[in-house]
Amino acid sequence: VRDLADSFNLMADHLEKTVTSLTEAKEKAEGSEASRRQFLADVSHNLRTPLAAVLGWTEALQDGLTPGEEHIHLRNIREETMYVARNVQRLTDWSRWEGQAPKLRLEPFPVSEPLMECLQSLEDAAQAKNMTMELIGLEEEPFVRADRIRLRELFQLLLENAIHHNEPDQKLKVEFALENQRLRVTVSDNGPGLPEELREDLECRVGGGLGLAIAVRLAAAHGGKLEALPGPGTSLSFTLEWISFD
């Protein structure tokens, strides 16, 4: 445990230096600098917060401050480490896709398959905040032509954000509806809603964070556009190629 704590201290130090270097490099680039700096700050925050929690838990284990609760701390450490790993991978994806669209492997499949996989992975997080989930429009099992892995990532990003950025006891909803030979997917919650600047322009990185930036790219790569719909709470919508078997 001591070695783990030392490793995370070293990781945090390297992370801070890396963020500083990236910030300096970004400040020299042209165009949208205010947005880029805010985006980088959001990414830094998304990584520093779980790292700080992990360091706290490992130090508590190392010092023997919470006897009998070791399994709880180890579980928390594992979950937060996985969260950091996902964000590092997303940061890599965002950097790779900044100048070009993600490459997709398109195939037909029921849209519910990647959605259910995503919901299963987020079940514990939703239950911890007493959030309920409602699915609408899956009665006839719509098929889409999309990249199965990237579509699951898109669902993951939108639902993960909804769970993470809302207070407990919220209601989440995923709705599917046919629209002009495409399948419209809407992920919504009844929370406080997006900041006005994001509601008007989801591609504005200020306050949007890493997940939303990647979600915009994934929706566009599938031929749709991630949009914020009017109304209370947050409703994010995009379309996919719908397959008819008539």
Short mmCIF file of C-alpha atoms in Angstrom, two decimals:
data_model
loop_
_atom_site.label_atom_id
_atom_site.label_comp_id
_atom_site.label_asym_id
_atom_site.label_seq_id
_atom_site.Cartn_x
_atom_site.Cartn_y
_atom_site.Cartn_z
CA VAL A 1 0.00 0.00 0.00
CA ARG A 2 2.93 2.30 0.76
CA ASP A 3 4.34 1.64 -2.71
CA LEU A 4 0.91 2.37 -4.21
CA ALA A 5 0.71 5.68 -2.34
CA ASP A 6 4.20 6.63 -3.51
CA SER A 7 3.27 5.73 -7.10
CA PHE A 8 0.16 7.90 -7.00
CA ASN A 9 2.12 10.80 -5.50
CA LEU A 10 4.59 10.50 -8.37
CA MET A 11 1.72 10.24 -10.87
CA ALA A 12 0.08 13.36 -9.46
CA ASP A 13 3.37 15.27 -9.70
CA HIS A 14 3.89 14.19 -13.31
CA LEU A 15 0.28 15.02 -14.12
CA GLU A 16 0.64 18.55 -12.77
CA LYS A 17 3.79 19.10 -14.82
CA THR A 18 2.10 17.68 -17.93
CA VAL A 19 -0.95 19.90 -17.50
CA THR A 20 1.30 22.93 -17.04
CA SER A 21 3.22 22.09 -20.20
CA LEU A 22 0.04 21.52 -22.19
CA THR A 23 -1.42 24.79 -20.94
CA GLU A 24 1.68 26.71 -22.02
CA ALA A 25 1.64 25.04 -25.43
CA LYS A 26 -2.05 25.74 -25.91
CA GLU A 27 -1.62 29.38 -24.98
CA LYS A 28 0.75 29.77 -27.94
CA ALA A 29 -1.69 28.28 -30.43
CA GLU A 30 -3.99 30.45 -32.53
CA GLY A 31 -7.76 30.74 -32.26
CA SER A 32 -10.24 29.85 -29.51
CA GLU A 33 -7.62 30.16 -26.80
CA ALA A 34 -10.04 31.01 -24.00
CA SER A 35 -12.09 27.94 -24.86
CA ARG A 36 -9.02 25.72 -25.11
CA ARG A 37 -7.64 26.85 -21.75
CA GLN A 38 -10.97 26.23 -20.05
CA PHE A 39 -11.23 22.84 -21.70
CA LEU A 40 -7.78 21.88 -20.49
CA ALA A 41 -8.65 23.07 -16.99
CA ASP A 42 -11.76 20.87 -17.05
CA VAL A 43 -9.68 17.86 -18.10
CA SER A 44 -7.16 18.58 -15.36
CA HIS A 45 -9.96 18.80 -12.81
CA ASN A 46 -11.48 15.54 -14.02
CA LEU A 47 -8.16 13.80 -13.38
CA ARG A 48 -6.99 15.56 -10.24
CA THR A 49 -10.19 15.03 -8.25
CA PRO A 50 -10.18 11.20 -8.38
CA LEU A 51 -6.39 11.11 -7.94
CA ALA A 52 -6.72 13.17 -4.77
CA ALA A 53 -9.37 10.76 -3.49
CA VAL A 54 -7.17 7.76 -4.27
CA LEU A 55 -4.23 9.35 -2.47
CA GLY A 56 -6.41 10.00 0.57
CA TRP A 57 -7.65 6.42 0.72
CA THR A 58 -4.19 4.89 0.23
CA GLU A 59 -2.73 7.09 2.96
CA ALA A 60 -5.58 6.09 5.29
CA LEU A 61 -4.81 2.43 4.58
CA GLN A 62 -1.10 2.98 5.00
CA ASP A 63 -1.57 4.69 8.38
CA GLY A 64 -4.20 2.20 9.58
CA LEU A 65 -6.72 4.94 10.31
CA THR A 66 -9.82 2.96 9.35
CA PRO A 67 -9.47 -0.61 10.63
CA GLY A 68 -12.10 -2.98 9.28
CA GLU A 69 -12.89 -0.76 6.29
CA GLU A 70 -9.98 -1.78 4.09
CA HIS A 71 -12.19 -3.54 1.54
CA ILE A 72 -14.29 -0.38 1.11
CA HIS A 73 -11.25 1.78 0.45
CA LEU A 74 -9.77 -0.75 -1.96
CA ARG A 75 -13.05 -0.86 -3.89
CA ASN A 76 -13.13 2.93 -4.04
CA ILE A 77 -9.52 3.04 -5.19
CA ARG A 78 -10.29 0.58 -7.97
CA GLU A 79 -13.34 2.53 -9.17
CA GLU A 80 -11.55 5.88 -9.18
CA THR A 81 -8.51 4.39 -10.93
CA MET A 82 -10.77 2.99 -13.64
CA TYR A 83 -12.38 6.44 -13.96
CA VAL A 84 -8.96 8.05 -14.46
CA ALA A 85 -8.03 5.38 -17.01
CA ARG A 86 -11.21 6.05 -19.00
CA ASN A 87 -10.55 9.78 -19.03
CA VAL A 88 -6.96 9.29 -20.16
CA GLN A 89 -8.21 7.13 -23.04
CA ARG A 90 -10.82 9.75 -23.93
CA LEU A 91 -8.18 12.46 -23.87
CA THR A 92 -6.13 10.37 -26.29
CA ASP A 93 -9.16 9.92 -28.56
CA TRP A 94 -9.97 13.64 -28.48
CA SER A 95 -6.40 14.55 -29.38
CA ARG A 96 -6.36 12.04 -32.25
CA TRP A 97 -9.71 13.23 -33.61
CA GLU A 98 -9.10 16.97 -33.24
CA GLY A 99 -8.22 17.38 -36.90
CA GLN A 100 -10.23 14.52 -38.37
CA ALA A 101 -13.37 12.49 -37.79
CA PRO A 102 -13.24 9.20 -35.87
CA LYS A 103 -12.92 6.15 -38.12
CA LEU A 104 -15.99 3.95 -37.80
CA ARG A 105 -16.66 0.30 -38.49
CA LEU A 106 -20.29 0.37 -39.61
CA GLU A 107 -22.56 -2.66 -39.24
CA PRO A 108 -26.28 -3.30 -38.64
CA PHE A 109 -27.41 -4.22 -35.13
CA PRO A 110 -30.26 -3.55 -32.64
CA VAL A 111 -29.69 -0.18 -30.99
CA SER A 112 -30.62 -1.67 -27.62
CA GLU A 113 -27.49 -3.87 -27.50
CA PRO A 114 -24.84 -1.21 -26.82
CA LEU A 115 -27.34 0.72 -24.69
CA MET A 116 -27.96 -2.24 -22.38
CA GLU A 117 -24.24 -2.89 -22.06
CA CYS A 118 -23.77 0.73 -21.07
CA LEU A 119 -26.63 0.68 -18.55
CA GLN A 120 -25.22 -2.44 -16.93
CA SER A 121 -21.83 -0.78 -16.47
CA LEU A 122 -23.46 2.30 -14.89
CA GLU A 123 -25.95 0.42 -12.71
CA ASP A 124 -23.97 0.78 -9.47
CA ALA A 125 -23.33 4.50 -10.03
CA ALA A 126 -27.03 5.14 -10.71
CA GLN A 127 -28.15 3.13 -7.69
CA ALA A 128 -25.68 4.96 -5.45
CA LYS A 129 -27.48 8.22 -6.31
CA ASN A 130 -30.96 6.63 -6.33
CA MET A 131 -31.51 7.51 -9.99
CA THR A 132 -34.16 5.80 -12.09
CA MET A 133 -33.99 5.06 -15.81
CA GLU A 134 -36.85 5.07 -18.32
CA LEU A 135 -36.50 3.65 -21.86
CA ILE A 136 -39.00 4.72 -24.53
CA GLY A 137 -39.38 3.55 -28.13
CA LEU A 138 -37.69 0.14 -27.96
CA GLU A 139 -40.89 -1.88 -28.29
CA GLU A 140 -40.22 -2.80 -31.94
CA GLU A 141 -36.45 -3.02 -31.51
CA PRO A 142 -35.09 -0.49 -34.02
CA PHE A 143 -31.99 -1.49 -35.98
CA VAL A 144 -29.28 0.99 -36.91
CA ARG A 145 -26.14 1.00 -39.04
CA ALA A 146 -23.37 2.33 -36.82
CA ASP A 147 -20.11 1.51 -35.09
CA ARG A 148 -21.17 -0.68 -32.16
CA ILE A 149 -18.19 0.18 -29.95
CA ARG A 150 -18.32 3.92 -30.63
CA LEU A 151 -22.08 4.04 -30.14
CA ARG A 152 -21.73 2.40 -26.75
CA GLU A 153 -19.08 5.00 -25.90
CA LEU A 154 -21.49 7.75 -26.96
CA PHE A 155 -24.22 6.34 -24.72
CA GLN A 156 -21.67 5.98 -21.93
CA LEU A 157 -20.54 9.59 -22.21
CA LEU A 158 -24.05 11.06 -22.15
CA LEU A 159 -25.40 8.87 -19.37
CA GLU A 160 -22.23 9.07 -17.29
CA ASN A 161 -22.38 12.86 -17.46
CA ALA A 162 -26.07 12.82 -16.49
CA ILE A 163 -25.32 10.68 -13.43
CA HIS A 164 -22.16 12.51 -12.43
CA HIS A 165 -23.40 16.10 -12.81
CA ASN A 166 -26.85 15.74 -11.21
CA GLU A 167 -28.01 15.54 -7.62
CA PRO A 168 -29.45 12.25 -6.27
CA ASP A 169 -33.03 11.13 -6.93
CA GLN A 170 -33.12 12.37 -10.51
CA LYS A 171 -34.92 10.59 -13.34
CA LEU A 172 -33.00 9.75 -16.51
CA LYS A 173 -34.67 8.92 -19.80
CA VAL A 174 -33.48 7.51 -23.14
CA GLU A 175 -36.01 7.89 -25.94
CA PHE A 176 -35.97 6.57 -29.52
CA ALA A 177 -38.15 7.90 -32.34
CA LEU A 178 -38.11 7.57 -36.14
CA GLU A 179 -37.56 10.87 -37.91
CA ASN A 180 -37.00 11.34 -41.67
CA GLN A 181 -35.67 7.81 -42.14
CA ARG A 182 -33.28 8.20 -39.24
CA LEU A 183 -33.51 7.15 -35.62
CA ARG A 184 -33.45 10.05 -33.19
CA VAL A 185 -31.96 9.26 -29.78
CA THR A 186 -32.60 11.63 -26.88
CA VAL A 187 -30.93 11.33 -23.48
CA SER A 188 -32.54 13.57 -20.87
CA ASP A 189 -32.74 14.24 -17.15
CA ASN A 190 -34.79 16.49 -14.88
CA GLY A 191 -31.80 18.24 -13.30
CA PRO A 192 -30.78 21.93 -13.43
CA GLY A 193 -29.87 21.85 -17.13
CA LEU A 194 -26.86 23.00 -19.15
CA PRO A 195 -25.28 26.45 -18.90
CA GLU A 196 -26.74 28.81 -21.49
CA GLU A 197 -23.55 29.02 -23.57
CA LEU A 198 -23.50 25.24 -23.94
CA ARG A 199 -27.21 24.99 -24.70
CA GLU A 200 -26.71 27.39 -27.61
CA ASP A 201 -23.52 25.82 -28.93
CA LEU A 202 -22.47 22.35 -27.77
CA GLU A 203 -19.21 22.66 -29.70
CA CYS A 204 -18.21 25.52 -27.41
CA ARG A 205 -15.69 23.86 -25.11
CA VAL A 206 -16.03 26.38 -22.27
CA GLY A 207 -17.59 24.37 -19.43
CA GLY A 208 -18.34 21.43 -21.70
CA GLY A 209 -15.56 19.17 -20.55
CA LEU A 210 -13.89 16.23 -22.22
CA GLY A 211 -16.90 13.92 -22.39
CA LEU A 212 -19.12 16.39 -24.22
CA ALA A 213 -16.33 17.28 -26.66
CA ILE A 214 -15.95 13.62 -27.64
CA ALA A 215 -19.73 13.06 -27.76
CA VAL A 216 -20.04 15.89 -30.30
CA ARG A 217 -17.43 14.21 -32.52
CA LEU A 218 -18.96 10.73 -32.23
CA ALA A 219 -22.45 11.99 -33.09
CA ALA A 220 -21.08 13.89 -36.11
CA ALA A 221 -19.14 10.84 -37.30
CA HIS A 222 -22.42 8.89 -37.39
CA GLY A 223 -24.00 11.49 -39.66
CA GLY A 224 -25.90 13.40 -37.00
CA LYS A 225 -25.39 16.41 -34.81
CA LEU A 226 -25.51 16.45 -31.04
CA GLU A 227 -28.13 19.02 -30.09
CA ALA A 228 -29.45 20.45 -26.82
CA LEU A 229 -33.25 20.45 -26.90
CA PRO A 230 -35.29 23.15 -25.12
CA GLY A 231 -37.09 22.47 -21.89
CA PRO A 232 -36.33 21.87 -18.23
CA GLY A 233 -33.36 19.71 -17.34
CA THR A 234 -30.82 18.56 -19.92
CA SER A 235 -31.90 16.87 -23.16
CA LEU A 236 -29.18 15.91 -25.63
CA SER A 237 -30.22 14.44 -28.97
CA PHE A 238 -28.57 12.93 -32.05
CA THR A 239 -29.61 10.75 -34.99
CA LEU A 240 -28.42 7.45 -36.44
CA GLU A 241 -28.95 5.66 -39.74
CA TRP A 242 -32.11 3.60 -39.29
CA ILE A 243 -32.53 0.24 -41.04
CA SER A 244 -35.97 -0.79 -42.26
CA PHE A 245 -36.68 -4.45 -43.01
CA ASP A 246 -39.96 -3.79 -44.86
#
